[in-house]
Tab-separated table of N, CA and C and ligand atoms in Angstrom:
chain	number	residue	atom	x	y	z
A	11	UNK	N	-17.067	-28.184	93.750
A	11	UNK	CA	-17.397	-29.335	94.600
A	11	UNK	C	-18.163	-30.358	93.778
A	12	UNK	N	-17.658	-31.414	93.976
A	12	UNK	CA	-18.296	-32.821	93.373
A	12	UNK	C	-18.632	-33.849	94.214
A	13	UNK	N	-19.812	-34.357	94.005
A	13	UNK	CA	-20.388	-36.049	94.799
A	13	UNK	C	-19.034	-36.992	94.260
A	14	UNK	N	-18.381	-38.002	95.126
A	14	UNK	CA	-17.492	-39.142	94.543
A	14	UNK	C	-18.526	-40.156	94.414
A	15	UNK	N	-17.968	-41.252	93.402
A	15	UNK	CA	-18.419	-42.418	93.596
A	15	UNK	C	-17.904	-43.238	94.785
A	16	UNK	N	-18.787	-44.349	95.435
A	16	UNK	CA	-18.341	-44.395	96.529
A	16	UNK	C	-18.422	-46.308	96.160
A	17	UNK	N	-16.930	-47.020	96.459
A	17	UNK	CA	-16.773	-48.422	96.398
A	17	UNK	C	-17.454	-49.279	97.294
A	18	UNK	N	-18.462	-50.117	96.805
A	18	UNK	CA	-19.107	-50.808	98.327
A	18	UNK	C	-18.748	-52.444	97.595
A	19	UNK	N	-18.769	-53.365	98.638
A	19	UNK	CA	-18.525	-54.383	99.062
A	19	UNK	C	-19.069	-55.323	97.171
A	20	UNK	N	-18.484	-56.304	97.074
A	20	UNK	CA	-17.138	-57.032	97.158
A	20	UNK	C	-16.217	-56.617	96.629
A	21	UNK	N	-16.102	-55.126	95.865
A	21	UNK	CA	-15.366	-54.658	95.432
A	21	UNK	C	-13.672	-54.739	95.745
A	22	UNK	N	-12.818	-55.270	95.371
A	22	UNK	CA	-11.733	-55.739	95.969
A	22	UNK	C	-10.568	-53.981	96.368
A	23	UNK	N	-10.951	-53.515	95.494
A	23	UNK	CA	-10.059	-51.909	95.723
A	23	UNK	C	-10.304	-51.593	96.722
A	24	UNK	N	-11.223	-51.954	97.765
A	24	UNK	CA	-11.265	-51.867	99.120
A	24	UNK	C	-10.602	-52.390	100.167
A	25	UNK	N	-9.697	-53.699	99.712
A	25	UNK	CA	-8.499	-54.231	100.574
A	25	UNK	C	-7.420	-53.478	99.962
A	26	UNK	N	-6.874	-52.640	99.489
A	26	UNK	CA	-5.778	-51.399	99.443
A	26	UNK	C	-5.637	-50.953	100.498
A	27	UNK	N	-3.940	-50.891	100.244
A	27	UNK	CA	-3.191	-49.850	101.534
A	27	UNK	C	-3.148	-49.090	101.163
A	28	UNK	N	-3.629	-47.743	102.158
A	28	UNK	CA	-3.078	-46.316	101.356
A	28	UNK	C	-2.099	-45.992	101.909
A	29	UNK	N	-0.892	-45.011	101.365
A	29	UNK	CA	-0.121	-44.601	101.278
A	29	UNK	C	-0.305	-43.429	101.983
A	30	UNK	N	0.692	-42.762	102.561
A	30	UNK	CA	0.903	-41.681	103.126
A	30	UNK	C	0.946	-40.190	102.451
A	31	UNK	N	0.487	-38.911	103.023
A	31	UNK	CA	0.223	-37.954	101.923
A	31	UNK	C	1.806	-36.980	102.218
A	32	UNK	N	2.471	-36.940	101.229
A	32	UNK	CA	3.961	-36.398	101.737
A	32	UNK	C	3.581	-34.670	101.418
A	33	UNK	N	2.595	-34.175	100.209
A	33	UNK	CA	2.339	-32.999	100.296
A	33	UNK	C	1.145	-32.759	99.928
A	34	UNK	N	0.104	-31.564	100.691
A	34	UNK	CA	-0.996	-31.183	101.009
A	34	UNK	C	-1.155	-30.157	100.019
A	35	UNK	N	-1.411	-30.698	98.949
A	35	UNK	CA	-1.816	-29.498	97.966
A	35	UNK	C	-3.004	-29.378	97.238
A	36	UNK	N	-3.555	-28.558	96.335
A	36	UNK	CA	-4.754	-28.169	96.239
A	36	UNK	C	-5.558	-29.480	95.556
A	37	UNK	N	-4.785	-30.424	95.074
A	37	UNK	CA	-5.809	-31.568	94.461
A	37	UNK	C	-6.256	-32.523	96.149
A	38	UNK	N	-5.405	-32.683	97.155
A	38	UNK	CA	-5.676	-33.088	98.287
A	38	UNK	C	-7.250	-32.351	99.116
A	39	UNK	N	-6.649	-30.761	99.050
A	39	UNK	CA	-7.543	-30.045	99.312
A	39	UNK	C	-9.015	-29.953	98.787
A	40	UNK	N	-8.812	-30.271	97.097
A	40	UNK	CA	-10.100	-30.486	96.514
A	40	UNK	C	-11.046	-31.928	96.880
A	41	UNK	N	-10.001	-33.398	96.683
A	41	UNK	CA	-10.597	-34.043	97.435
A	41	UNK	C	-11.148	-34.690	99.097
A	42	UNK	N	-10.477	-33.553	99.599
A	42	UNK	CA	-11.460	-33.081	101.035
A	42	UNK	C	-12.795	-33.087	100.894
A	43	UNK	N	-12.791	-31.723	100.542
A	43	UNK	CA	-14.039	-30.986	100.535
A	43	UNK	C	-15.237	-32.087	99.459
A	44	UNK	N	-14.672	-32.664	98.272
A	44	UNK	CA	-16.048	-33.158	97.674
A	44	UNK	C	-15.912	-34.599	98.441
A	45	UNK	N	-15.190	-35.014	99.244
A	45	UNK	CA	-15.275	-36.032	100.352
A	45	UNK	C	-16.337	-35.599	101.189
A	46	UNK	N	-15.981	-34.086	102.004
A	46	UNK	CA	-16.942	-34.151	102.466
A	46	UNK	C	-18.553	-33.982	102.171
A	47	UNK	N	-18.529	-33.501	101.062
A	47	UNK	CA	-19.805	-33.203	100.451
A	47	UNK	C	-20.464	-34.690	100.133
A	48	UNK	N	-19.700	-35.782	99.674
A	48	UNK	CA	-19.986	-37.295	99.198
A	48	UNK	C	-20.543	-37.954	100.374
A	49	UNK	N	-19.766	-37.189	101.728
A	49	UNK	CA	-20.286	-37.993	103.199
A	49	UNK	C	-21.293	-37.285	103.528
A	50	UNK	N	-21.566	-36.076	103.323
A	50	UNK	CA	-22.667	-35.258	104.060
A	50	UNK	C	-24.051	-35.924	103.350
A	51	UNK	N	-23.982	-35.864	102.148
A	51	UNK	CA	-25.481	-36.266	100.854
A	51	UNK	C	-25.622	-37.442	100.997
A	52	UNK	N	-24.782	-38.344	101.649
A	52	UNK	CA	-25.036	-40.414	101.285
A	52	UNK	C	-26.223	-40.472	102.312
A	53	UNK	N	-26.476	-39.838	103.707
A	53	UNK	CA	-25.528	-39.035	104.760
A	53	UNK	C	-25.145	-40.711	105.313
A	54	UNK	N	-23.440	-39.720	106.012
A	54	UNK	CA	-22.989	-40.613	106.559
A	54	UNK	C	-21.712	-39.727	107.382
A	55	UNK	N	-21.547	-40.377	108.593
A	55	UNK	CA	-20.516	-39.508	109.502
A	55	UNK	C	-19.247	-39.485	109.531
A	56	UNK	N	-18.587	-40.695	108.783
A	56	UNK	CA	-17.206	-40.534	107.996
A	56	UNK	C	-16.883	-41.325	106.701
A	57	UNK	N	-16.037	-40.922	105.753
A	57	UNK	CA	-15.953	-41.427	104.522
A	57	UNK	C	-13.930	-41.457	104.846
A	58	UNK	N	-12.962	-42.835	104.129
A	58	UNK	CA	-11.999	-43.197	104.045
A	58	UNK	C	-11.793	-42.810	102.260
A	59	UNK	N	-10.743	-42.188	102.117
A	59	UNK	CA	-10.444	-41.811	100.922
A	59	UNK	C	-10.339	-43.398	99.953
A	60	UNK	N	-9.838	-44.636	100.701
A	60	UNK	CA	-10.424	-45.705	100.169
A	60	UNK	C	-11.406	-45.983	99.363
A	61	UNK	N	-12.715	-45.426	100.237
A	61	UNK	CA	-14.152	-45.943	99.954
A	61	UNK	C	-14.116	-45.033	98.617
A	62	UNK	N	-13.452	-43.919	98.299
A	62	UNK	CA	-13.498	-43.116	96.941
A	62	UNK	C	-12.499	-43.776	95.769
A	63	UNK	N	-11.955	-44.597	96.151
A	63	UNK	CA	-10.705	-44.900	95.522
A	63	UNK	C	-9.393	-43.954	95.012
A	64	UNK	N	-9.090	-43.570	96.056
A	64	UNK	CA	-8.341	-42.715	96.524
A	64	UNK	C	-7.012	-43.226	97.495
A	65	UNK	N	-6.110	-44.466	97.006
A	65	UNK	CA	-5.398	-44.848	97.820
A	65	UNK	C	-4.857	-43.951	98.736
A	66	UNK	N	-4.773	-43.263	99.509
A	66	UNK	CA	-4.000	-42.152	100.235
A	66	UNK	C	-4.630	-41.759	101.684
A	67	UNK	N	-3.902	-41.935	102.522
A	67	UNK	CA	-4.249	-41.840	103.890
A	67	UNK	C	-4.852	-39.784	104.366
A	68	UNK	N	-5.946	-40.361	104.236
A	68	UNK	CA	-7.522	-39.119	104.109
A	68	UNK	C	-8.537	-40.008	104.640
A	69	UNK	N	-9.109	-38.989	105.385
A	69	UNK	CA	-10.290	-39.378	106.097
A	69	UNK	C	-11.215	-37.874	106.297
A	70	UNK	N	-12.615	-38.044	106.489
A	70	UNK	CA	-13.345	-37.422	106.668
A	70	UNK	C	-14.245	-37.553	108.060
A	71	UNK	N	-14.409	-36.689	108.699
A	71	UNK	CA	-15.340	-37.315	109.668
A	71	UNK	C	-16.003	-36.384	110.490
A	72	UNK	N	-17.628	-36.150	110.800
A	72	UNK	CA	-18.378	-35.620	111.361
A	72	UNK	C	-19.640	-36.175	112.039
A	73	UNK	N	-19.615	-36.448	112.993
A	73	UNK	CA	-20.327	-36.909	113.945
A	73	UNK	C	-21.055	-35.813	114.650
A	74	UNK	N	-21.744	-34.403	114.500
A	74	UNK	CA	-21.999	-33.736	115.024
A	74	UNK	C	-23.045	-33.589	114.222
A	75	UNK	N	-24.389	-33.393	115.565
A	75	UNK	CA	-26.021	-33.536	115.426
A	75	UNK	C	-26.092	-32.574	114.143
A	76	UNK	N	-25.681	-31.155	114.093
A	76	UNK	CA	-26.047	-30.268	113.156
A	76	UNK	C	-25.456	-30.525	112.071
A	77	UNK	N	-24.534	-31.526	112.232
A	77	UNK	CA	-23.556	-31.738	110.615
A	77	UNK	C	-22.491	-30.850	110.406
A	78	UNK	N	-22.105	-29.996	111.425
A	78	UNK	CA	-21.615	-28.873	111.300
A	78	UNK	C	-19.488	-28.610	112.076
A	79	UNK	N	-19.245	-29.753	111.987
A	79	UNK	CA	-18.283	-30.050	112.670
A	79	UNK	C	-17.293	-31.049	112.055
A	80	UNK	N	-17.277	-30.457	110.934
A	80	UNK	CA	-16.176	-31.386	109.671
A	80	UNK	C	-14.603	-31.487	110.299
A	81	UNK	N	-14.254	-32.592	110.238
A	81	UNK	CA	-13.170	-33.174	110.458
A	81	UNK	C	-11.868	-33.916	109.478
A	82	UNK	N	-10.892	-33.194	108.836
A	82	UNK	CA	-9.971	-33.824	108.075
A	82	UNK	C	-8.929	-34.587	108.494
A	83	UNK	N	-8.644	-35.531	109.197
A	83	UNK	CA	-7.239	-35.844	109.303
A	83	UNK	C	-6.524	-37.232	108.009
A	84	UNK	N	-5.300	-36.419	107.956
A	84	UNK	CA	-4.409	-36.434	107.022
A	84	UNK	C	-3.104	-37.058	107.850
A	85	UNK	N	-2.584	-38.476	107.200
A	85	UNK	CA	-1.852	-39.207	107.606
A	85	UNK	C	-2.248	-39.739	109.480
A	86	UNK	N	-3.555	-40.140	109.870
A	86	UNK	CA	-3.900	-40.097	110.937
A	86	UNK	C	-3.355	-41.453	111.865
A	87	UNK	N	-2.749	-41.514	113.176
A	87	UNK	CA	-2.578	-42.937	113.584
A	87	UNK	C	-2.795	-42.685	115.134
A	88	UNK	N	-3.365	-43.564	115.300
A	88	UNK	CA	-3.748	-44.102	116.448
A	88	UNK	C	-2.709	-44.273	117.786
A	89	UNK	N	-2.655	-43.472	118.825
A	89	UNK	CA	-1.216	-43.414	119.424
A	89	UNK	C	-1.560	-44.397	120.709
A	90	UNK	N	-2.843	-43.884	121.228
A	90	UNK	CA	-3.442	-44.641	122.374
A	90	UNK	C	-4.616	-44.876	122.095
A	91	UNK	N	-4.808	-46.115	123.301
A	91	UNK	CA	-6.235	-46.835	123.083
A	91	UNK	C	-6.269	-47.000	124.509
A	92	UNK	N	-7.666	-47.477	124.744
A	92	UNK	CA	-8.287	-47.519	125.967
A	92	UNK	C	-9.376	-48.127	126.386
A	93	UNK	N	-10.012	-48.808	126.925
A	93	UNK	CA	-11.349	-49.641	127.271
A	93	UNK	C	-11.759	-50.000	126.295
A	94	UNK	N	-12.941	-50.801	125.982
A	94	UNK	CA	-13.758	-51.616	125.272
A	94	UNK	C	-15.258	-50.739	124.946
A	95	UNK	N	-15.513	-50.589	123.872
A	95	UNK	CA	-16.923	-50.345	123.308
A	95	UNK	C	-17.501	-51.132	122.885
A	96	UNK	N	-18.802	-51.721	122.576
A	96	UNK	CA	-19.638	-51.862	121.649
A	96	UNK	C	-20.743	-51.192	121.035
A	97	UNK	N	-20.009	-51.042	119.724
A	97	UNK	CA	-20.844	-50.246	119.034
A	97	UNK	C	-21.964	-50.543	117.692
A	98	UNK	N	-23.077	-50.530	117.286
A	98	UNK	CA	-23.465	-50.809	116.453
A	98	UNK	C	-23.412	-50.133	114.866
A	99	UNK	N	-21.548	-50.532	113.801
A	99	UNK	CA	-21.711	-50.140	112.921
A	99	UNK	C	-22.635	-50.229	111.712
A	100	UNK	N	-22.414	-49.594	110.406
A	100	UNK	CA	-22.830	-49.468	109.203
A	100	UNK	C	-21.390	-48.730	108.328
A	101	UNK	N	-22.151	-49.114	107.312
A	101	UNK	CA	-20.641	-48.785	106.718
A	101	UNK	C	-21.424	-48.090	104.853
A	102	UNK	N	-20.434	-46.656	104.637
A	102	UNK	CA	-21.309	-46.510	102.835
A	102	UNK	C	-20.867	-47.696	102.176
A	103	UNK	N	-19.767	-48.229	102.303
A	103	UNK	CA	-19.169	-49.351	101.349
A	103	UNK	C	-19.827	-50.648	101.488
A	104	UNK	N	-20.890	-50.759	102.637
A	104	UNK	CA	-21.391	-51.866	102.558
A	104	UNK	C	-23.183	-51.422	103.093
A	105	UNK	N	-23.557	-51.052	102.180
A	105	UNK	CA	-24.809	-50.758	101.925
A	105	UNK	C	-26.216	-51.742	102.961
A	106	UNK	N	-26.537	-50.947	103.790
A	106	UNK	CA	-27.901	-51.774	104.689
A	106	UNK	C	-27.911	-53.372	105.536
A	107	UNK	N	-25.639	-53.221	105.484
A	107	UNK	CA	-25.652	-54.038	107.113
A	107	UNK	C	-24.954	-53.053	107.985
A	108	UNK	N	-25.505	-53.510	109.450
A	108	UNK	CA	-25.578	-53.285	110.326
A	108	UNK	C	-24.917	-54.287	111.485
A	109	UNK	N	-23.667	-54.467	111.662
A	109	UNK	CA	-23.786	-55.414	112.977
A	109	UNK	C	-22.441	-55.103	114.578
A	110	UNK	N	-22.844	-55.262	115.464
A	110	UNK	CA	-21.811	-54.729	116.472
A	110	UNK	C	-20.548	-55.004	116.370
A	111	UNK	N	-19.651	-54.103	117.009
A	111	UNK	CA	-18.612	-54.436	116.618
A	111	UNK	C	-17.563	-53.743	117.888
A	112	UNK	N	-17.016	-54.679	118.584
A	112	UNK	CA	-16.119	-54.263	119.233
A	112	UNK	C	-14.787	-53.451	119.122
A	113	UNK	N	-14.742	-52.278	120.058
A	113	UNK	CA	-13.190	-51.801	119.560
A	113	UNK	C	-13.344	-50.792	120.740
A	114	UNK	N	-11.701	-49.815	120.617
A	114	UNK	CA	-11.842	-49.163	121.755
A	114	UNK	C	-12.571	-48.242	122.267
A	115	UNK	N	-12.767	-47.889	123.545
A	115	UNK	CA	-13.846	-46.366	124.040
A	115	UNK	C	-13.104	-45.387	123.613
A	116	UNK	N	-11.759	-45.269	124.442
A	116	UNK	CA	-10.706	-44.238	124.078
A	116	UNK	C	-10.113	-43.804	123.008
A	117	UNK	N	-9.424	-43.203	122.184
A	117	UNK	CA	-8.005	-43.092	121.527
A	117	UNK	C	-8.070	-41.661	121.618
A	118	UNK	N	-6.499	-41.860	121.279
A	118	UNK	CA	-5.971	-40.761	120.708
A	118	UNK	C	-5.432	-41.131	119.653
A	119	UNK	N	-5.209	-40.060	118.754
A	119	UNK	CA	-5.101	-39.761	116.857
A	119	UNK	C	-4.414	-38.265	116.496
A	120	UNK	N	-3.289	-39.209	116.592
A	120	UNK	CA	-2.370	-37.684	115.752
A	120	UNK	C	-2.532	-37.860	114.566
A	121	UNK	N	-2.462	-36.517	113.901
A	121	UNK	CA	-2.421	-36.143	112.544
A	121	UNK	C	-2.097	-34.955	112.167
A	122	UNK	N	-2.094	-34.803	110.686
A	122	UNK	CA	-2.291	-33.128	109.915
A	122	UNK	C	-3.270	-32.741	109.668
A	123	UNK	N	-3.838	-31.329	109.929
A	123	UNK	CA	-4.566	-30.868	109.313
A	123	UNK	C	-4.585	-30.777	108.429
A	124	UNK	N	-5.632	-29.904	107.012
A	124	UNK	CA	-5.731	-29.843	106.105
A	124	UNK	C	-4.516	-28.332	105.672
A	125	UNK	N	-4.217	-27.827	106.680
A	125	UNK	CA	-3.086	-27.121	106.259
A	125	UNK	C	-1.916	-26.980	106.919
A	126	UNK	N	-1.503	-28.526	106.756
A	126	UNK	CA	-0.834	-29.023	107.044
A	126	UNK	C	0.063	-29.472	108.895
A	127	UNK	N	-0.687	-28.698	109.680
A	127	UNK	CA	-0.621	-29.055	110.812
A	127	UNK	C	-0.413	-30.033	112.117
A	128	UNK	N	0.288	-30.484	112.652
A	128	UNK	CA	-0.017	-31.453	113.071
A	128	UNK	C	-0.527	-31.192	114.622
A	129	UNK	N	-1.808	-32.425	114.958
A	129	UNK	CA	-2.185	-31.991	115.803
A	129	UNK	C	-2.684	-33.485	116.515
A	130	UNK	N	-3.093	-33.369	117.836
A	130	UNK	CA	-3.511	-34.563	118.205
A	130	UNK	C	-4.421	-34.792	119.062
A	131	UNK	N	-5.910	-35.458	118.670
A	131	UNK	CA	-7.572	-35.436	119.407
A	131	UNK	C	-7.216	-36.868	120.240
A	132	UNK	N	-7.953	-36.153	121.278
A	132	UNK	CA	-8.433	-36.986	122.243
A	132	UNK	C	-9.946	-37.551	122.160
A	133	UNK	N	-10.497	-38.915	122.054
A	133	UNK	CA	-11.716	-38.994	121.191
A	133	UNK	C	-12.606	-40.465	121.995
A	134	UNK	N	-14.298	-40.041	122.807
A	134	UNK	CA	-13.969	-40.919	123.100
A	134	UNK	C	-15.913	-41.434	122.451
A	135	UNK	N	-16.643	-42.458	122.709
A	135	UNK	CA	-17.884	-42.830	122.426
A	135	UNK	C	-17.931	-42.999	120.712
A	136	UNK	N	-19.284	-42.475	120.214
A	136	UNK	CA	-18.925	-42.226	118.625
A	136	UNK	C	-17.765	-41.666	117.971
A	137	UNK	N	-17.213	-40.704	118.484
A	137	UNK	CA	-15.803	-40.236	117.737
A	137	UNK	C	-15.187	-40.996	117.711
A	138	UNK	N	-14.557	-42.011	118.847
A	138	UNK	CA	-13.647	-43.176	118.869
A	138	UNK	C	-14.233	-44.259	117.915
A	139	UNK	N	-15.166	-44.160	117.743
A	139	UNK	CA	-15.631	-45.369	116.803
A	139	UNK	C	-15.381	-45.359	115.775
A	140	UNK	N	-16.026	-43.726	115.247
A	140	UNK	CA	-15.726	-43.344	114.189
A	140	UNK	C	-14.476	-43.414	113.278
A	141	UNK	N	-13.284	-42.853	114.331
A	141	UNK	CA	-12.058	-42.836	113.704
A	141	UNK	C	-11.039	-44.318	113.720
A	142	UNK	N	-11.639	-44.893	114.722
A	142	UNK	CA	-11.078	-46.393	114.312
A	142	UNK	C	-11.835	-47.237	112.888
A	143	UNK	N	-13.006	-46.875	112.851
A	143	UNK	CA	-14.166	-47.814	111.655
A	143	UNK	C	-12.671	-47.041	110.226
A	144	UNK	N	-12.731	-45.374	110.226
A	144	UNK	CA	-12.616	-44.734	109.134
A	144	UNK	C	-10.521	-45.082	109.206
A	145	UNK	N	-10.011	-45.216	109.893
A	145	UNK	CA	-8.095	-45.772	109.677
A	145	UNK	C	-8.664	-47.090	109.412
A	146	UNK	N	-9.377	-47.955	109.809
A	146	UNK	CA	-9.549	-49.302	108.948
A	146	UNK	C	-9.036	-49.286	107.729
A	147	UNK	N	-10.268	-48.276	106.735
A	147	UNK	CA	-10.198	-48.565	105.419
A	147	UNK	C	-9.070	-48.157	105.202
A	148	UNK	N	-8.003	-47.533	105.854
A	148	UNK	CA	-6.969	-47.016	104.963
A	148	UNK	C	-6.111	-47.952	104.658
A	149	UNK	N	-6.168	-49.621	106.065
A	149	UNK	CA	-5.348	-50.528	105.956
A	149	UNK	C	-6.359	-51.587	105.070
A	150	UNK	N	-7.035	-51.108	104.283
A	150	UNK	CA	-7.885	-51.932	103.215
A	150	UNK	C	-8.833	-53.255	104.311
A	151	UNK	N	-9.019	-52.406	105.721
A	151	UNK	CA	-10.407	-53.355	106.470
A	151	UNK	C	-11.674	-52.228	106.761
A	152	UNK	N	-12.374	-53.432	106.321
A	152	UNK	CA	-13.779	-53.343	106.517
A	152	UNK	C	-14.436	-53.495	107.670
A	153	UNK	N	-15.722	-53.112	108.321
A	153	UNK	CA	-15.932	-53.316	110.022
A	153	UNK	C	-16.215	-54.940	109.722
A	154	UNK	N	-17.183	-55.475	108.480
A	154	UNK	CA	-17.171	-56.717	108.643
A	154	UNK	C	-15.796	-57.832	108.832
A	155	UNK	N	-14.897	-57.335	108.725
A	155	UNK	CA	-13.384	-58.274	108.689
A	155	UNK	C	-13.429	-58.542	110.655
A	156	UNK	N	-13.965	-57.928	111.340
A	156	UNK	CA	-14.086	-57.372	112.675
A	156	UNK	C	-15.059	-58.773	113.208
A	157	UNK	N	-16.099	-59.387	112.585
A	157	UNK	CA	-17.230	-60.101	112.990
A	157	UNK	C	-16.347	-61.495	112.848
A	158	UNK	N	-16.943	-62.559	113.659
A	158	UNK	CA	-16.854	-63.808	113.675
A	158	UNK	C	-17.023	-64.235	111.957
A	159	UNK	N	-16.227	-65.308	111.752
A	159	UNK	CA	-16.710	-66.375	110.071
A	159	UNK	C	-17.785	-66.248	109.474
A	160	UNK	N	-19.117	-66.358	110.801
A	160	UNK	CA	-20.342	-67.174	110.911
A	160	UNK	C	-20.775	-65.624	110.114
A	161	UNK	N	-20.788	-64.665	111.262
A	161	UNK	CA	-21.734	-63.354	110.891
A	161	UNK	C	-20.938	-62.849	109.618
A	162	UNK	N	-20.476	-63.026	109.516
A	162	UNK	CA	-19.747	-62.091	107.741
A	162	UNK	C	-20.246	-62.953	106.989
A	163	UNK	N	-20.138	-64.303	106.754
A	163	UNK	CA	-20.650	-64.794	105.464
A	163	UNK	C	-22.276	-64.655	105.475
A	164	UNK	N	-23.264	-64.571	107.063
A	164	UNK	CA	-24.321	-64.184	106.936
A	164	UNK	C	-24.738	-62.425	106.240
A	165	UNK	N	-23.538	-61.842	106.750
A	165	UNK	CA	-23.348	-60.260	106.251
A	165	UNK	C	-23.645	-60.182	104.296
A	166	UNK	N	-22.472	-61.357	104.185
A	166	UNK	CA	-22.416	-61.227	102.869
A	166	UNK	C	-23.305	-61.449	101.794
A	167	UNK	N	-23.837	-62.647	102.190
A	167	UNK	CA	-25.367	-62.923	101.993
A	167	UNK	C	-26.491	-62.185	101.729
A	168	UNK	N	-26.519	-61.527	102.490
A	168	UNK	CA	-27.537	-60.352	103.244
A	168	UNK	C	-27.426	-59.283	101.669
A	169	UNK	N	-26.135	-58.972	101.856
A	169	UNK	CA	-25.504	-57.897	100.401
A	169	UNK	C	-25.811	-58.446	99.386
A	170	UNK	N	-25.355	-59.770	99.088
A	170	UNK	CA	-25.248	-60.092	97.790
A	170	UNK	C	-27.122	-60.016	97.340
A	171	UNK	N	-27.836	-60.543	97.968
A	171	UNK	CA	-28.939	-60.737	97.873
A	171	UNK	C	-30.121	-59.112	97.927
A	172	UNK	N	-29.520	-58.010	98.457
A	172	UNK	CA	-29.998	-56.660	98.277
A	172	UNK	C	-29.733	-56.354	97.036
A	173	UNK	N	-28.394	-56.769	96.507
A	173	UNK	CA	-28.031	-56.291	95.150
A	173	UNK	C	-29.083	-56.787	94.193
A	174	UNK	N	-29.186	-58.178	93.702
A	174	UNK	CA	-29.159	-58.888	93.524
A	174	UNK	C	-30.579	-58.560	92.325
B	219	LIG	NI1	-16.895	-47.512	106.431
């Protein structure tokens, strides 16, 4: 198991499409697990194989108080949606902003498991958030692409100037 490096903002390898995973084999399997280890230590409740630079449709995700409720889906899409949330994201790729962001309460999300399975969650509050914020990155978006003109270039600001 290994920490990844993790791509944060303006980094452009973050508008990448990933590609679909046609076979689940042990280098997939390896970057699971130090995915999840990269999301557990940042801490953070899901990581996009994106944010690793990892073009390939992978996601990580655990939203559970004890940390204890790891989640892989592999080639994941969104089948249904449902009501309106607002939620207040953060993102590892964009380091100490914070701003709301509308999207659905509901979905559902078919996918594969990590051995190879296919299966399909019903997901609704933080999980729904979660797994819409984390299929973003796979279509190379960010939660800030989500905010009005005004608040992203204030977002960006905000970054450039933490770095800085
Ligand atoms: Ni993110």
């Amino acid at each position: 198991m290994s920490q990844l490096n993790i791509l944060t903002l303006p980094d452009s390898r973050l508008k990448t499409v990933a590609v679909s995973i046609t076979e689940i084999n042990d280098d997939i399997k390896q970057l699971a697990q130090d995915m999840l280890e990269t999301m557990y230590a940042a801490p953070g409740i899901g990581l996009a194989a994106t944010q690793v630079d990892q073009h390939i449709q992978l996601v990580v995700i655990d939203v559970s108080e004890e940390k204890d409720q790891p989640l892989v889906l592999i080639n994941p899409e969104i089948i249904e949606k449902e009501g309106i949330q607002t939620h207040e994201e953060g993102c590892l790729s964009v380091p100490g902003i914070f701003a709301k962001v509308k999207r659905a309460d509901q979905v559902v999300v078919k996918y594969q498991d990590i051995d190879g399975q296919h299966q399909e969650l019903a997901a609704t509050g933080l999980l729904a958030v979660c797994i819409q914020h984390e299929l973003d990155h796979l279509k190379g978006i960010v939660f800030l692409d989500h905010l009005s003109l005004l608040k992203r270039k204030l977002a960006m600001k905000k970054l450039e100037k933490a770095e800085a």
